[in-house]
XYZ file of C-alpha atoms in Angstrom:
394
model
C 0.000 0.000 0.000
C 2.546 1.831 0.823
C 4.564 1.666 -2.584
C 1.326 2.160 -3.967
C 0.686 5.787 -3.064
C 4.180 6.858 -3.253
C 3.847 5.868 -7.170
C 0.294 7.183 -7.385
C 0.265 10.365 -5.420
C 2.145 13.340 -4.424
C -0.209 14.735 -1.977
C 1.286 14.809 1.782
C -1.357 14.461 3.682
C -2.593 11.761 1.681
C 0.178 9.535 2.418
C 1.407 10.699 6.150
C -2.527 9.349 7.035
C -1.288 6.351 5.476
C 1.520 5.649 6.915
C -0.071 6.248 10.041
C -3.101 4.099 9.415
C -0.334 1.235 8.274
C 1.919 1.883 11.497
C -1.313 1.684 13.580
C -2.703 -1.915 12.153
C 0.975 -2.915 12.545
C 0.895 -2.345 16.113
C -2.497 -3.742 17.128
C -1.332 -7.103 15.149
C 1.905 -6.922 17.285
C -0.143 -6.117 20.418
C -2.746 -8.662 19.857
C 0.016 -11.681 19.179
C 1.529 -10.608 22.078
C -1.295 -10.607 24.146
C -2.293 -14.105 23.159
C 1.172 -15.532 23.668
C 1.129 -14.444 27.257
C -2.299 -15.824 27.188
C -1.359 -19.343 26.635
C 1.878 -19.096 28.758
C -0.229 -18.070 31.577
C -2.496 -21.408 31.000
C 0.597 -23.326 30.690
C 2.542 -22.566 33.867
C -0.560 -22.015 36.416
C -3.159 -24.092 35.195
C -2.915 -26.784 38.063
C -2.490 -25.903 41.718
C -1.752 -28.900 43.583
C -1.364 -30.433 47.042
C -1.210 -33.704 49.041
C -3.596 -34.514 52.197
C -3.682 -37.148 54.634
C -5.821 -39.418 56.196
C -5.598 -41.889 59.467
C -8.256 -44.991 58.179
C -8.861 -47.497 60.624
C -7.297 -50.479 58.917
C -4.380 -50.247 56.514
C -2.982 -52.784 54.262
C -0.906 -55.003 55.431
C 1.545 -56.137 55.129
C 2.814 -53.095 53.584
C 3.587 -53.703 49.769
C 4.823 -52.503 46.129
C 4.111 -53.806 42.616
C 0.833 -54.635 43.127
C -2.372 -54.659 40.822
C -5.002 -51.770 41.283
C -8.205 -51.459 39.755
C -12.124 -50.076 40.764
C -14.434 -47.303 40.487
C -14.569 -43.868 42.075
C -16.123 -45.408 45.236
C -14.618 -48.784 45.593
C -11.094 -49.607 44.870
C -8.976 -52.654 45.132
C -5.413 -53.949 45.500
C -4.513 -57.166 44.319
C -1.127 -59.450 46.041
C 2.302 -57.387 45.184
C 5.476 -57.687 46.680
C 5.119 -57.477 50.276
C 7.788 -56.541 53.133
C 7.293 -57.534 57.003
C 9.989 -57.114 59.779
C 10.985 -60.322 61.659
C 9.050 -60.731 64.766
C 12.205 -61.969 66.851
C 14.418 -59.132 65.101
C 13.104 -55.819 64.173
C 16.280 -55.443 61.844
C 15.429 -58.590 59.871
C 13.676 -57.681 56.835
C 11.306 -60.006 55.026
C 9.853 -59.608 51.883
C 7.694 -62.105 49.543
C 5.047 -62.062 46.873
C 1.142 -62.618 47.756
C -2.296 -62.616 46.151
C -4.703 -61.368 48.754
C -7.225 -59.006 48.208
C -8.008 -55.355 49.739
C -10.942 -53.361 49.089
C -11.053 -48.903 50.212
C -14.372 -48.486 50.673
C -15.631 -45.000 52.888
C -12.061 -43.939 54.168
C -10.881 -47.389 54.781
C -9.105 -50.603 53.645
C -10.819 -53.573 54.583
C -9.053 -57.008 53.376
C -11.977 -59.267 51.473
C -11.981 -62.772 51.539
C -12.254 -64.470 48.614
C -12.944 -67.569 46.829
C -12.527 -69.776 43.793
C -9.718 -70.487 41.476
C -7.602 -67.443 43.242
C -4.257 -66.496 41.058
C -0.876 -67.173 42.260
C 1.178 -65.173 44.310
C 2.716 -62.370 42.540
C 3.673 -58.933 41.438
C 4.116 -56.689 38.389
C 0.531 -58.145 36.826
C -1.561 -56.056 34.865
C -4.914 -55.883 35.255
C -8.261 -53.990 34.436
C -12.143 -53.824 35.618
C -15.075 -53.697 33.141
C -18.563 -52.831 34.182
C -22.107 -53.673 32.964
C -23.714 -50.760 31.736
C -26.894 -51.945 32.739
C -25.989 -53.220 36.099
C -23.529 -51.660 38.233
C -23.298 -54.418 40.543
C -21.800 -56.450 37.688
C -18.576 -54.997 37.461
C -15.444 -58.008 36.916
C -11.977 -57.619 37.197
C -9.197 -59.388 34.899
C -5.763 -60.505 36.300
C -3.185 -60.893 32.935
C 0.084 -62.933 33.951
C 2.939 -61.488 36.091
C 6.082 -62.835 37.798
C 6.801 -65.205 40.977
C 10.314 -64.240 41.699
C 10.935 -67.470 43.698
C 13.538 -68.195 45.532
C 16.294 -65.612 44.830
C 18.770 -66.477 42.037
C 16.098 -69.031 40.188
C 14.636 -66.139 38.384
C 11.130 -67.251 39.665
C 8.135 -67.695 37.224
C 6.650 -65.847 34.480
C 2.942 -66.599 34.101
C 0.923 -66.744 31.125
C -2.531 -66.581 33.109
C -5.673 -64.706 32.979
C -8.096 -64.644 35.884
C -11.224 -62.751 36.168
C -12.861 -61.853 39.879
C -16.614 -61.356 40.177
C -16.894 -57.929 42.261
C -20.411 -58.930 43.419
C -19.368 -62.252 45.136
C -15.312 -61.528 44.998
C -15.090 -65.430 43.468
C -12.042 -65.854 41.277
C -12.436 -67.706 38.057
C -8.981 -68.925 35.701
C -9.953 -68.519 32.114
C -9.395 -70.917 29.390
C -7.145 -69.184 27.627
C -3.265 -67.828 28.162
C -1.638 -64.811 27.319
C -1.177 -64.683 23.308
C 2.444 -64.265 23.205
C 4.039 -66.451 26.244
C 4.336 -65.212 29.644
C 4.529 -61.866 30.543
C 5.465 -59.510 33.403
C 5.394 -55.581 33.542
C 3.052 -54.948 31.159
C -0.141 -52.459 31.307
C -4.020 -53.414 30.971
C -6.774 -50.479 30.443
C -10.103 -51.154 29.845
C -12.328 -49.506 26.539
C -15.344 -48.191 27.461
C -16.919 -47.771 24.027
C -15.915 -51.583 23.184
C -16.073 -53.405 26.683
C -12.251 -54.833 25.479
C -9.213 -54.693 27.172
C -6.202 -53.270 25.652
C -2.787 -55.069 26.545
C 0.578 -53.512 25.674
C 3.748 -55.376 26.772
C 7.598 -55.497 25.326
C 6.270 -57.613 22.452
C 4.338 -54.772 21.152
C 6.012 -53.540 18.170
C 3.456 -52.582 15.507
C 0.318 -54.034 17.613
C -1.336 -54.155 20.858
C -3.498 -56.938 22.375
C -7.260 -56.557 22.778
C -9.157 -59.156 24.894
C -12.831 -59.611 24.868
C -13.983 -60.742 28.160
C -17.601 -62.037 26.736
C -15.318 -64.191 23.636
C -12.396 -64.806 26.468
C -10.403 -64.459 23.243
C -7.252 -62.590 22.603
C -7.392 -60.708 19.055
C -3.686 -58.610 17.924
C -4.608 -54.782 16.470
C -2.073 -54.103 13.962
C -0.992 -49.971 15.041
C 0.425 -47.259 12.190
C 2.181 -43.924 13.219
C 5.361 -43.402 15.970
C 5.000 -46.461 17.420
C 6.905 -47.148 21.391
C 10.083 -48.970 21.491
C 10.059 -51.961 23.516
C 9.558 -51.586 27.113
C 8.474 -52.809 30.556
C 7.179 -51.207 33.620
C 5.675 -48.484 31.914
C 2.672 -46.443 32.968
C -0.771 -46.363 31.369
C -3.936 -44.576 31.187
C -7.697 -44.394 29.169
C -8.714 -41.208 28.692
C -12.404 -40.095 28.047
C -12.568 -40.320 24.348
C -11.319 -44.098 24.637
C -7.829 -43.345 23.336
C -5.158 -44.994 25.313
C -1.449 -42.850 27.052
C 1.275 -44.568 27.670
C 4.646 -42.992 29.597
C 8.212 -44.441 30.228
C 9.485 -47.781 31.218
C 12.580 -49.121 30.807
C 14.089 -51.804 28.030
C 15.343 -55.071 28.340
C 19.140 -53.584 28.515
C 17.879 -51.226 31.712
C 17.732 -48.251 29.350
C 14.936 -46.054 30.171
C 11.988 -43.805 28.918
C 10.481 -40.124 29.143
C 8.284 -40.359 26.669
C 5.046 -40.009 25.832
C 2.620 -41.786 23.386
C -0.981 -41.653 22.547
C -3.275 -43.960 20.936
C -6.373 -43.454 19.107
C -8.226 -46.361 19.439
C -10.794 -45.705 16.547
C -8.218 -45.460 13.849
C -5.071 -47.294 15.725
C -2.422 -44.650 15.009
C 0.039 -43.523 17.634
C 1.354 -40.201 17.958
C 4.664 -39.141 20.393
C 2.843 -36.467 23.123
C 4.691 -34.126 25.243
C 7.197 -32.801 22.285
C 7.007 -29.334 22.639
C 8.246 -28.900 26.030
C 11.306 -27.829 27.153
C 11.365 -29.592 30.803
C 9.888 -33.190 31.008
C 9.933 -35.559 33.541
C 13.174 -37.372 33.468
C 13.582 -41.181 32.107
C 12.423 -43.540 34.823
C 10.293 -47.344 35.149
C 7.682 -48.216 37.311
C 5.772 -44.493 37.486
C 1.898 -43.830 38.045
C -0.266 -42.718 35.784
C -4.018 -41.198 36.406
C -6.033 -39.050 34.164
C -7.431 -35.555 35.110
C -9.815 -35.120 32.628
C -9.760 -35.260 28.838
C -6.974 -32.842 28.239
C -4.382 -33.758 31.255
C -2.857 -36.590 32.757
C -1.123 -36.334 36.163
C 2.418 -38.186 36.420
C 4.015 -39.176 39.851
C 7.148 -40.977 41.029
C 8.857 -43.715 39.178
C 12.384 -45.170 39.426
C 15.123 -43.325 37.597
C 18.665 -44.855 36.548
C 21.175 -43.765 39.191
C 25.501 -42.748 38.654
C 25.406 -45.090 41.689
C 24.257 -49.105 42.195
C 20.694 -49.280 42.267
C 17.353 -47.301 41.302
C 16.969 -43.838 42.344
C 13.216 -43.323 43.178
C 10.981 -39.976 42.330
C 8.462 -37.987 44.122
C 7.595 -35.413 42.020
C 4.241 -34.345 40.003
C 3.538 -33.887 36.959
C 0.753 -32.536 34.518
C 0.636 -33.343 31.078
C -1.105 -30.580 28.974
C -2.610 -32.556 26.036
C -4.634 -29.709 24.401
C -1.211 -27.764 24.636
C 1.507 -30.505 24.125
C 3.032 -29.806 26.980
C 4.819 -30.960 30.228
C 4.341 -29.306 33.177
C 5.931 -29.636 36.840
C 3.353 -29.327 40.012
C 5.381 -30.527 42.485
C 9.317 -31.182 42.512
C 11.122 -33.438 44.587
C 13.159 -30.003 45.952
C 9.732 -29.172 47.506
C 9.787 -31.936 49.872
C 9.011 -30.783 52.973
C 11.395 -31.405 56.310
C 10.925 -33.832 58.489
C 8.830 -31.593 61.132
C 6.405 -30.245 58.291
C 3.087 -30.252 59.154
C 2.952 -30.572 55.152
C 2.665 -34.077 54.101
C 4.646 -35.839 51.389
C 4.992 -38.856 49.824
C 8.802 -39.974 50.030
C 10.031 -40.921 47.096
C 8.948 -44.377 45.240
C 8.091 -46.356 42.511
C 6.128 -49.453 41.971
C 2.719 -48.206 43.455
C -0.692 -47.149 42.630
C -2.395 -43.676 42.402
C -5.814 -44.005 41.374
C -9.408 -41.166 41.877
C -11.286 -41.680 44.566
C -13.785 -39.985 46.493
C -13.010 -38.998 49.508
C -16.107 -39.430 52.030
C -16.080 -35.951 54.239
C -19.299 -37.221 55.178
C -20.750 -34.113 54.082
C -19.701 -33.091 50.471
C -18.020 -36.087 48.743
C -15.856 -34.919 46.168
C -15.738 -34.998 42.966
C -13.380 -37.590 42.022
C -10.722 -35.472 41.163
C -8.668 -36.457 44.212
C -6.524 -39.570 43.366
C -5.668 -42.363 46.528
C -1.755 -43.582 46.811
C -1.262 -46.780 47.698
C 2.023 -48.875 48.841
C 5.265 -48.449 46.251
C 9.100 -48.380 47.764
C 12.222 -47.265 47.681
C 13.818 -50.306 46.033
C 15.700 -52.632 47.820
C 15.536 -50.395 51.210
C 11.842 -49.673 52.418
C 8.508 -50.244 51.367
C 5.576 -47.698 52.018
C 2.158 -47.704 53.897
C 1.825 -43.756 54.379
C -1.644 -43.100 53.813
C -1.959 -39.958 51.172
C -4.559 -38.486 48.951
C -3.496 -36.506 45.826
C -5.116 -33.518 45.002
């Protein structure tokens, strides 16, 4: 425009009220970019306030445990065997740990252990499992147990299992199916249930090109070939379903003890994956065993996790965080630097892996909320203590 009326005219006035009406849209373009980049900074960085509470219930679980299998509803939640870790009774220095399979139900503030019945699974830890309810009757709801490890006696290498159980949640009988995982036995792997197909998605170190879907009605295992980005093999990897049905997986580690910060998603309609979490420039760092919860369509919420340490052993995490799926990015609610000290009234969950974080709600007895609080349960520090703090996430 400009060019324009210094070719076309040589009146003054004419083109100083140009120039000024050109310098003026210039600057409310400028302003208004600028304006909505802060915007979405702002939504970014303080989207998520967050906090953890306590509770004293009654009854915890015990013994106190890690690597066990979690699955329920918003009211009713349930912890399945694990790796459990008792003191000797003769010598309070004289740790003990083994593998189980009993059963523990929250229910109203509370664990309460349930006994039950049937063909129960073995003793073990590292399973994967997942609950599917009747939509027509919510007293219907089963729960599927796929394989896991027995580690044995130490230096065997215990026992893989190929297995698949299913628990009745209205009688708490345990049923073994006739059937066995599709590709051998298998150990650190993640279950999450569709809700728009009533399958159950299985994704394991095997999974190169394809997940597992298993129908509980068919008891039949059926491979989904998958297109796009697709995640490197791994184990102990986290998992989630969020509320369109598609699927989130983070981490893990490989068979060579290399490990993961990364992020895929799965569309479950048209089987593509796509890497999530790219356009961050902080990210959780690499680690195995984290957990994994959804917030609502558009965020996941991240904590703990084992991360490779410059000395022997696992180096556990207690931080938080949120991942921003509507922005593509990472961000950090709580850090491990925030832990409180030891005389805090504040509480905190020390460092771990191998647990469960899963929404609840939390029975005030007044105003229950609205499942947006998530319930912690066991994990450890590995090799040197095992956890049965009591925390809510919120």
């Amino acid at each position: 425009t400009l060019s324009f009326f210094l070719k076309s005219t040589s009146n003054k006035a004419m083109l100083l009220q140009a120039v000024t009406s050109i310098r003026s849209a210039v600057l409310a373009i400028y302003l208004f970019v600028f304006t909505i980049q802060t915007q979405v900074c702002v939504v970014v960085v303080t989207s998520l306030t967050a906090e953890w509470l306590e509770l004293q219930p009654a009854t915890k679980i015990s013994p106190r445990r890690s690597g066990h299998a979690s699955f329920g509803t918003l009211d009713r939640h349930y912890v399945f065997g694990g790796y459990v870790e008792t003191e000797d009774s003769s010598n309070t220095n004289t740790i003990r740990r083994y593998v189980t399979n009993d059963l523990w139900r929250w229910q109203k503030n509370n664990w309460h252990q349930v006994i039950s019945q049937g063909n129960l699974p073995p003793a073990c830890l590292v399973a994967a499992s997942a609950l599917v309810e009747d939509s027509n009757n919510d007293n219907n709801a089963k729960a599927y147990l796929f394989g896991g490890w027995d580690p044995g006696t130490e230096g065997t290498g215990g026992n893989i299992l190929d297995t698949v159980h299913e628990l009745d949640l209205n009688t708490y009988c345990w049923r073994r199916l006739n059937v066995s995982m599709p590709d051998g036995p298998t150990s650190r792997h993640v279950a999450v249930s569709l809700k728009n197909s009533n399958t159950i998605l299985i994704h394991n170190h095997r999974c190169i090109g394809n997940v597992w879907l298993f129908d509980p009605t068919t008891e039949i295992f059926r491979r989904q070939p998958t297109t796009g980005p697709t995640p490197s093999s791994r184990g102990l990897h986290a998992a989630t379903r969020l509320e369109d049905d598609s699927i989130l997986i983070f981490g893990g580690a490989s068979k060579d003890g290399g490990m993961s910060n990364e992020a895929f998603r799965l569309d479950t309609h048209s089987w593509a994956w796509e890497q999530v979490g790219l356009k961050s420039t902080t990210r959780p760092s690499p680690r195995a065993a984290p957990c994994l919860t959804v917030y609502d369509q558009h965020c996941v919420i991240l904590f703990g996790g084992a991360e490779a340490s410059t000395e022997k052993g696992l180096k556990p995490k207690g931080d938080v965080w949120a991942l921003h799926l509507d922005s593509d990015q990472w961000e950090l609610l709580l850090d491990d630097d925030d832990l409180p000290i030891s005389n805090s009234k504040t509480p905190r969950p020390p460092p771990r892996n191998a647990a469960s974080m899963a929404p609840i709600i939390i029975d005030t007895g007044h105003n229950p909320t609205t499942g947006k609080e998530f319930l912690l349960s066991g994990g450890w520090h590995p090799f040197l203590k095992t956890w049965d703090d009591f925390l809510f996430f919120k």
